[in-house]
């Protein structure tokens, strides 16, 4: 407009310093309540809160200090128009944008005239948000390809270690032939489901090639491993994907305990567990479900004939001590030798404790000094029971773990399990979620609270910054359009409402408020210069359209690679990128028409209220 670079810089500083401070303040303040959230979810929120808040404050300082100085140095008073193809393209774009801007202004004027219809549409959008939030599958964090998978191999109870190793070797050889598999490591004698040592169990760790060298993922390999396990009738084979967050369950995303509050025995608990699993496996939402309680392990129960021991003058405690020492082992002391500490354990030799008939070799001394064979005092009775007994919250418990079916989220599978628990379990049983499932429940309950607290915090910050209640209200009423876009795009792509999407929702509060601030603040300035509310809003929309579109689409295009990411770590990137891209796109396309209407409606409402209050005061004075 004929100004010098310094004059243009000073004028720009006067016009945009307010919006710059307000936008930076809002984008930083929206994450302040999130930074004080505890637990696993709080750690995730905290990382984004600190990163975004600090970066936005630094960006605002640079925008208000370094950027004006660079503008005054780099800009020239008169710049020649580009020539050739670029010049024609720039001219064509300017003409198109001028026509679009004129149509936009007319549409804004029409929306203001039909403000009741626009507000009705806003109410419909809020209702649609509730519907989409209900139908969108819920989850904690998306699965990630970490280049490996753990495989559990379990043979029937009582199977020997040699038999287990033979089956593991054959299965490992077949798994090495799968596409993308680099190596397989075998560990026999450990049950990763119950974390106990068993001769009939084993673990295989399947390592994948580097992602750039394979075309498939770990999610593709796991069904193949299940198919191989189905061809081995003597073993139960289950493959698990490592958790996306370190420390979560490594044997499934679903984890809960069924607590026995009625004091039922182990065998009855096993029947309850099998009945519960059978009912759960009928639900389509549940893909794999298992329990660590196995009551089919063959064992012997030793019963002491107390009357005979008393008649032979043998203390019962001596009988139990002898059983412990001969069969289980009894640590006596420690000795130091060769620079190491060795434990001295008294126990019967291995060849004398291979079967219950070997009890005839064990003797116990009576109070009379006579040696009495143990087999005359102890009678073994065969039975089936569980090697590992779990307790949770002070009660005998059944651990249940698994994964949702393909195409279903963990939230849908958890809801199905809860329905089955209400139908199948007796009143003496209750359940409680643990591990990643518990984190998911806490994340779902906290997300709504955090979102509301962030909205209130932004509202109070804007009210203090502008010393007005109308500007924050007009700004935040545009947020539902961003939330609607987020849920709509997330549901359309079949993604889940997880922690990363919820972090994206918090970010959308600040981004949607940014567009509203650019229009509302300029409209407020126009009103202070004497314009009526409608012309002030229309003029603000006319002037601020270009910066709104430039900043919004720059952000959308910057986040687009996240929304379409592939490879390792793509789950978190896609979830968050899709949420912010979808929400910001809808917020920009609808917000440029909605924000002027909201400003006019809010200003008219509060002006009428102030006018009515002033008339009441005059009446009281008269």
Short mmCIF file of N, CA and C in Angstrom, two decimals, residues 405-508:
data_model
loop_
_atom_site.label_atom_id
_atom_site.label_comp_id
_atom_site.label_asym_id
_atom_site.label_seq_id
_atom_site.Cartn_x
_atom_site.Cartn_y
_atom_site.Cartn_z
N UNK A 405 -11.01 -60.10 18.83
CA UNK A 405 -11.04 -60.69 17.49
C UNK A 405 -10.66 -59.64 16.45
N UNK A 406 -10.26 -60.10 15.28
CA UNK A 406 -9.89 -59.20 14.19
C UNK A 406 -11.11 -58.36 13.77
N UNK A 407 -10.90 -57.06 13.69
CA UNK A 407 -11.99 -56.16 13.33
C UNK A 407 -12.72 -55.58 14.52
N UNK A 408 -12.37 -56.01 15.73
CA UNK A 408 -12.99 -55.49 16.95
C UNK A 408 -11.91 -54.85 17.82
N UNK A 409 -12.31 -53.85 18.59
CA UNK A 409 -11.38 -53.16 19.48
C UNK A 409 -11.35 -53.84 20.83
N UNK A 410 -10.36 -53.48 21.63
CA UNK A 410 -10.27 -54.04 22.98
C UNK A 410 -11.43 -53.57 23.84
N UNK A 411 -11.93 -52.35 23.60
CA UNK A 411 -13.08 -51.87 24.36
C UNK A 411 -14.33 -52.69 24.10
N UNK A 412 -14.55 -53.08 22.85
CA UNK A 412 -15.70 -53.92 22.51
C UNK A 412 -15.56 -55.31 23.13
N UNK A 413 -14.33 -55.85 23.11
CA UNK A 413 -14.11 -57.17 23.73
C UNK A 413 -14.31 -57.11 25.24
N UNK A 414 -13.86 -56.04 25.87
CA UNK A 414 -14.05 -55.90 27.32
C UNK A 414 -15.53 -55.79 27.68
N UNK A 415 -16.28 -55.05 26.88
CA UNK A 415 -17.72 -54.95 27.14
C UNK A 415 -18.40 -56.32 27.00
N UNK A 416 -17.97 -57.12 26.01
CA UNK A 416 -18.54 -58.46 25.84
C UNK A 416 -18.20 -59.35 27.03
N UNK A 417 -16.97 -59.28 27.53
CA UNK A 417 -16.57 -60.09 28.67
C UNK A 417 -17.37 -59.71 29.92
N UNK A 418 -17.60 -58.42 30.10
CA UNK A 418 -18.38 -57.98 31.26
C UNK A 418 -19.82 -58.48 31.18
N UNK A 419 -20.38 -58.50 29.98
CA UNK A 419 -21.74 -59.03 29.82
C UNK A 419 -21.78 -60.53 30.15
N UNK A 420 -20.78 -61.27 29.69
CA UNK A 420 -20.74 -62.70 29.99
C UNK A 420 -20.55 -62.94 31.48
N UNK A 421 -19.72 -62.13 32.13
CA UNK A 421 -19.49 -62.30 33.57
C UNK A 421 -20.79 -62.11 34.36
N UNK A 422 -21.63 -61.16 33.96
CA UNK A 422 -22.90 -60.95 34.65
C UNK A 422 -23.86 -62.12 34.43
N UNK A 423 -23.75 -62.78 33.28
CA UNK A 423 -24.67 -63.87 32.96
C UNK A 423 -24.23 -65.20 33.55
N UNK A 424 -22.92 -65.45 33.60
CA UNK A 424 -22.41 -66.78 33.93
C UNK A 424 -21.96 -66.90 35.38
N UNK A 425 -21.24 -65.93 35.89
CA UNK A 425 -20.62 -66.07 37.21
C UNK A 425 -21.67 -66.00 38.32
N UNK A 426 -21.52 -66.82 39.37
CA UNK A 426 -22.44 -66.73 40.51
C UNK A 426 -22.17 -65.49 41.35
N UNK A 427 -23.01 -65.26 42.34
CA UNK A 427 -22.88 -64.07 43.17
C UNK A 427 -21.63 -64.09 44.03
N UNK A 428 -21.07 -65.26 44.25
CA UNK A 428 -19.87 -65.35 45.08
C UNK A 428 -18.59 -65.03 44.32
N UNK A 429 -18.71 -64.70 43.04
CA UNK A 429 -17.55 -64.34 42.22
C UNK A 429 -17.68 -62.89 41.77
N UNK A 430 -16.56 -62.21 41.70
CA UNK A 430 -16.50 -60.88 41.15
C UNK A 430 -15.27 -60.79 40.26
N UNK A 431 -15.12 -59.72 39.53
CA UNK A 431 -13.98 -59.59 38.61
C UNK A 431 -13.39 -58.18 38.72
N UNK A 432 -12.15 -58.08 38.30
CA UNK A 432 -11.47 -56.78 38.28
C UNK A 432 -10.44 -56.78 37.16
N UNK A 433 -10.45 -55.71 36.37
CA UNK A 433 -9.50 -55.58 35.26
C UNK A 433 -8.13 -55.17 35.78
N UNK A 434 -7.08 -55.63 35.10
CA UNK A 434 -5.72 -55.29 35.49
C UNK A 434 -4.90 -54.97 34.24
N UNK A 435 -3.68 -54.52 34.47
CA UNK A 435 -2.75 -54.28 33.38
C UNK A 435 -3.23 -53.25 32.39
N UNK A 436 -3.06 -53.56 31.11
CA UNK A 436 -3.42 -52.62 30.05
C UNK A 436 -4.93 -52.39 30.00
N UNK A 437 -5.73 -53.39 30.37
CA UNK A 437 -7.18 -53.21 30.39
C UNK A 437 -7.58 -52.17 31.43
N UNK A 438 -6.94 -52.21 32.59
CA UNK A 438 -7.23 -51.21 33.63
C UNK A 438 -6.80 -49.82 33.18
N UNK A 439 -5.65 -49.74 32.51
CA UNK A 439 -5.21 -48.44 31.97
C UNK A 439 -6.20 -47.90 30.95
N UNK A 440 -6.77 -48.79 30.15
CA UNK A 440 -7.74 -48.34 29.15
C UNK A 440 -9.00 -47.79 29.82
N UNK A 441 -9.46 -48.44 30.88
CA UNK A 441 -10.64 -47.95 31.59
C UNK A 441 -10.36 -46.60 32.22
N UNK A 442 -9.19 -46.45 32.83
CA UNK A 442 -8.84 -45.16 33.44
C UNK A 442 -8.69 -44.08 32.39
N UNK A 443 -8.15 -44.44 31.22
CA UNK A 443 -8.00 -43.45 30.15
C UNK A 443 -9.36 -42.99 29.65
N UNK A 444 -10.32 -43.91 29.53
CA UNK A 444 -11.65 -43.52 29.06
C UNK A 444 -12.37 -42.63 30.03
N UNK A 445 -12.23 -42.90 31.34
CA UNK A 445 -12.92 -42.08 32.33
C UNK A 445 -12.27 -40.73 32.49
N UNK A 446 -10.97 -40.66 32.25
CA UNK A 446 -10.26 -39.40 32.43
C UNK A 446 -10.36 -38.48 31.22
N UNK A 447 -10.53 -39.06 30.03
CA UNK A 447 -10.48 -38.25 28.82
C UNK A 447 -11.55 -37.18 28.81
N UNK A 448 -12.79 -37.55 29.20
CA UNK A 448 -13.87 -36.57 29.23
C UNK A 448 -13.60 -35.49 30.27
N UNK A 449 -13.11 -35.90 31.43
CA UNK A 449 -12.80 -34.93 32.48
C UNK A 449 -11.71 -33.96 32.03
N UNK A 450 -10.66 -34.51 31.41
CA UNK A 450 -9.56 -33.66 30.96
C UNK A 450 -10.03 -32.69 29.88
N UNK A 451 -10.88 -33.17 28.97
CA UNK A 451 -11.38 -32.31 27.90
C UNK A 451 -12.20 -31.15 28.47
N UNK A 452 -13.08 -31.44 29.43
CA UNK A 452 -13.90 -30.37 30.03
C UNK A 452 -13.04 -29.40 30.82
N UNK A 453 -12.07 -29.92 31.58
CA UNK A 453 -11.19 -29.04 32.35
C UNK A 453 -10.37 -28.15 31.43
N UNK A 454 -9.90 -28.69 30.31
CA UNK A 454 -9.13 -27.88 29.36
C UNK A 454 -10.00 -26.77 28.76
N UNK A 455 -11.27 -27.08 28.43
CA UNK A 455 -12.17 -26.05 27.93
C UNK A 455 -12.39 -24.94 28.95
N UNK A 456 -12.60 -25.32 30.20
CA UNK A 456 -12.81 -24.31 31.25
C UNK A 456 -11.55 -23.48 31.43
N UNK A 457 -10.40 -24.12 31.41
CA UNK A 457 -9.14 -23.40 31.61
C UNK A 457 -8.90 -22.40 30.48
N UNK A 458 -9.16 -22.82 29.24
CA UNK A 458 -8.99 -21.90 28.11
C UNK A 458 -9.98 -20.75 28.20
N UNK A 459 -11.22 -21.05 28.60
CA UNK A 459 -12.23 -19.99 28.74
C UNK A 459 -11.80 -18.95 29.76
N UNK A 460 -11.31 -19.39 30.90
CA UNK A 460 -10.90 -18.44 31.95
C UNK A 460 -9.66 -17.65 31.52
N UNK A 461 -8.75 -18.31 30.81
CA UNK A 461 -7.55 -17.61 30.34
C UNK A 461 -7.92 -16.52 29.32
N UNK A 462 -8.81 -16.83 28.39
CA UNK A 462 -9.24 -15.83 27.41
C UNK A 462 -10.04 -14.72 28.07
N UNK A 463 -10.86 -15.06 29.06
CA UNK A 463 -11.61 -14.03 29.77
C UNK A 463 -10.68 -13.07 30.50
N UNK A 464 -9.62 -13.59 31.09
CA UNK A 464 -8.66 -12.72 31.77
C UNK A 464 -7.84 -11.91 30.77
N UNK A 465 -7.54 -12.49 29.61
CA UNK A 465 -6.72 -11.81 28.62
C UNK A 465 -7.47 -10.65 27.97
N UNK A 466 -8.75 -10.86 27.65
CA UNK A 466 -9.53 -9.83 26.96
C UNK A 466 -10.46 -9.06 27.88
N UNK A 467 -10.51 -9.46 29.16
CA UNK A 467 -11.40 -8.81 30.12
C UNK A 467 -12.84 -8.78 29.59
N UNK A 468 -13.27 -9.92 29.07
CA UNK A 468 -14.60 -10.02 28.47
C UNK A 468 -15.07 -11.46 28.57
N UNK A 469 -16.39 -11.62 28.76
CA UNK A 469 -16.98 -12.96 28.77
C UNK A 469 -17.50 -13.35 27.39
N UNK A 470 -17.70 -12.40 26.51
CA UNK A 470 -18.30 -12.70 25.22
C UNK A 470 -17.29 -13.31 24.25
N UNK A 471 -16.07 -12.78 24.21
CA UNK A 471 -15.05 -13.29 23.29
C UNK A 471 -14.74 -14.76 23.56
N UNK A 472 -14.45 -15.16 24.81
CA UNK A 472 -14.18 -16.59 25.04
C UNK A 472 -15.36 -17.49 24.68
N UNK A 473 -16.58 -17.02 24.95
CA UNK A 473 -17.75 -17.83 24.64
C UNK A 473 -17.90 -18.02 23.14
N UNK A 474 -17.73 -16.96 22.37
CA UNK A 474 -17.82 -17.06 20.91
C UNK A 474 -16.70 -17.93 20.34
N UNK A 475 -15.53 -17.90 21.01
CA UNK A 475 -14.40 -18.70 20.53
C UNK A 475 -14.63 -20.18 20.77
N UNK A 476 -15.03 -20.54 21.98
CA UNK A 476 -15.14 -21.95 22.34
C UNK A 476 -16.36 -22.63 21.74
N UNK A 477 -17.39 -21.86 21.34
CA UNK A 477 -18.55 -22.49 20.70
C UNK A 477 -18.22 -23.05 19.32
N UNK A 478 -17.05 -22.72 18.79
CA UNK A 478 -16.65 -23.28 17.50
C UNK A 478 -15.91 -24.60 17.65
N UNK A 479 -15.58 -25.01 18.88
CA UNK A 479 -14.83 -26.24 19.11
C UNK A 479 -15.62 -27.49 18.71
N UNK A 480 -16.96 -27.57 18.94
CA UNK A 480 -17.68 -28.80 18.56
C UNK A 480 -17.50 -29.22 17.10
N UNK A 481 -17.33 -28.26 16.20
CA UNK A 481 -17.13 -28.65 14.79
C UNK A 481 -15.83 -29.44 14.63
N UNK A 482 -14.78 -29.07 15.38
CA UNK A 482 -13.52 -29.80 15.31
C UNK A 482 -13.66 -31.19 15.92
N UNK A 483 -14.36 -31.28 17.05
CA UNK A 483 -14.58 -32.58 17.69
C UNK A 483 -15.39 -33.50 16.78
N UNK A 484 -16.40 -32.94 16.13
CA UNK A 484 -17.22 -33.72 15.20
C UNK A 484 -16.37 -34.26 14.05
N UNK A 485 -15.52 -33.42 13.48
CA UNK A 485 -14.66 -33.87 12.39
C UNK A 485 -13.70 -34.95 12.83
N UNK A 486 -13.19 -34.83 14.05
CA UNK A 486 -12.26 -35.84 14.58
C UNK A 486 -12.94 -37.19 14.68
N UNK A 487 -14.10 -37.25 15.33
CA UNK A 487 -14.80 -38.52 15.50
C UNK A 487 -15.28 -39.08 14.15
N UNK A 488 -15.73 -38.18 13.26
CA UNK A 488 -16.25 -38.63 11.97
C UNK A 488 -15.17 -39.32 11.14
N UNK A 489 -14.00 -38.69 11.03
CA UNK A 489 -12.93 -39.26 10.21
C UNK A 489 -12.36 -40.51 10.88
N UNK A 490 -12.27 -40.49 12.22
CA UNK A 490 -11.75 -41.66 12.92
C UNK A 490 -12.68 -42.87 12.73
N UNK A 491 -13.97 -42.63 12.80
CA UNK A 491 -14.94 -43.72 12.60
C UNK A 491 -14.96 -44.18 11.14
N UNK A 492 -14.85 -43.25 10.21
CA UNK A 492 -14.89 -43.60 8.78
C UNK A 492 -13.70 -44.47 8.38
N UNK A 493 -12.54 -44.27 9.00
CA UNK A 493 -11.36 -45.06 8.66
C UNK A 493 -11.25 -46.33 9.49
N UNK A 494 -12.21 -46.57 10.38
CA UNK A 494 -12.18 -47.78 11.19
C UNK A 494 -11.14 -47.77 12.28
N UNK A 495 -10.73 -46.57 12.72
CA UNK A 495 -9.74 -46.46 13.80
C UNK A 495 -10.44 -46.40 15.15
N UNK A 496 -9.65 -46.45 16.21
CA UNK A 496 -10.21 -46.53 17.55
C UNK A 496 -10.10 -45.19 18.28
N UNK A 497 -10.95 -45.05 19.27
CA UNK A 497 -10.88 -43.90 20.17
C UNK A 497 -9.91 -44.27 21.29
N UNK A 498 -8.62 -44.04 21.03
CA UNK A 498 -7.58 -44.41 21.98
C UNK A 498 -6.94 -43.17 22.59
N UNK A 499 -5.86 -43.39 23.32
CA UNK A 499 -5.21 -42.29 24.03
C UNK A 499 -4.66 -41.25 23.06
N UNK A 500 -4.10 -41.69 21.93
CA UNK A 500 -3.50 -40.76 20.99
C UNK A 500 -4.58 -39.89 20.32
N UNK A 501 -5.74 -40.47 20.04
CA UNK A 501 -6.83 -39.66 19.51
C UNK A 501 -7.29 -38.64 20.54
N UNK A 502 -7.33 -39.02 21.81
CA UNK A 502 -7.76 -38.09 22.86
C UNK A 502 -6.76 -36.95 23.03
N UNK A 503 -5.48 -37.25 22.86
CA UNK A 503 -4.48 -36.17 22.87
C UNK A 503 -4.71 -35.24 21.68
N UNK A 504 -5.06 -35.81 20.53
CA UNK A 504 -5.39 -34.99 19.37
C UNK A 504 -6.61 -34.11 19.62
N UNK A 505 -7.59 -34.61 20.37
CA UNK A 505 -8.77 -33.80 20.71
C UNK A 505 -8.38 -32.59 21.56
N UNK A 506 -7.48 -32.80 22.52
CA UNK A 506 -7.02 -31.68 23.33
C UNK A 506 -6.31 -30.64 22.45
N UNK A 507 -5.52 -31.13 21.51
CA UNK A 507 -4.84 -30.21 20.59
C UNK A 507 -5.83 -29.44 19.74
N UNK A 508 -6.92 -30.07 19.34
CA UNK A 508 -7.92 -29.42 18.49
C UNK A 508 -8.62 -28.27 19.21
#
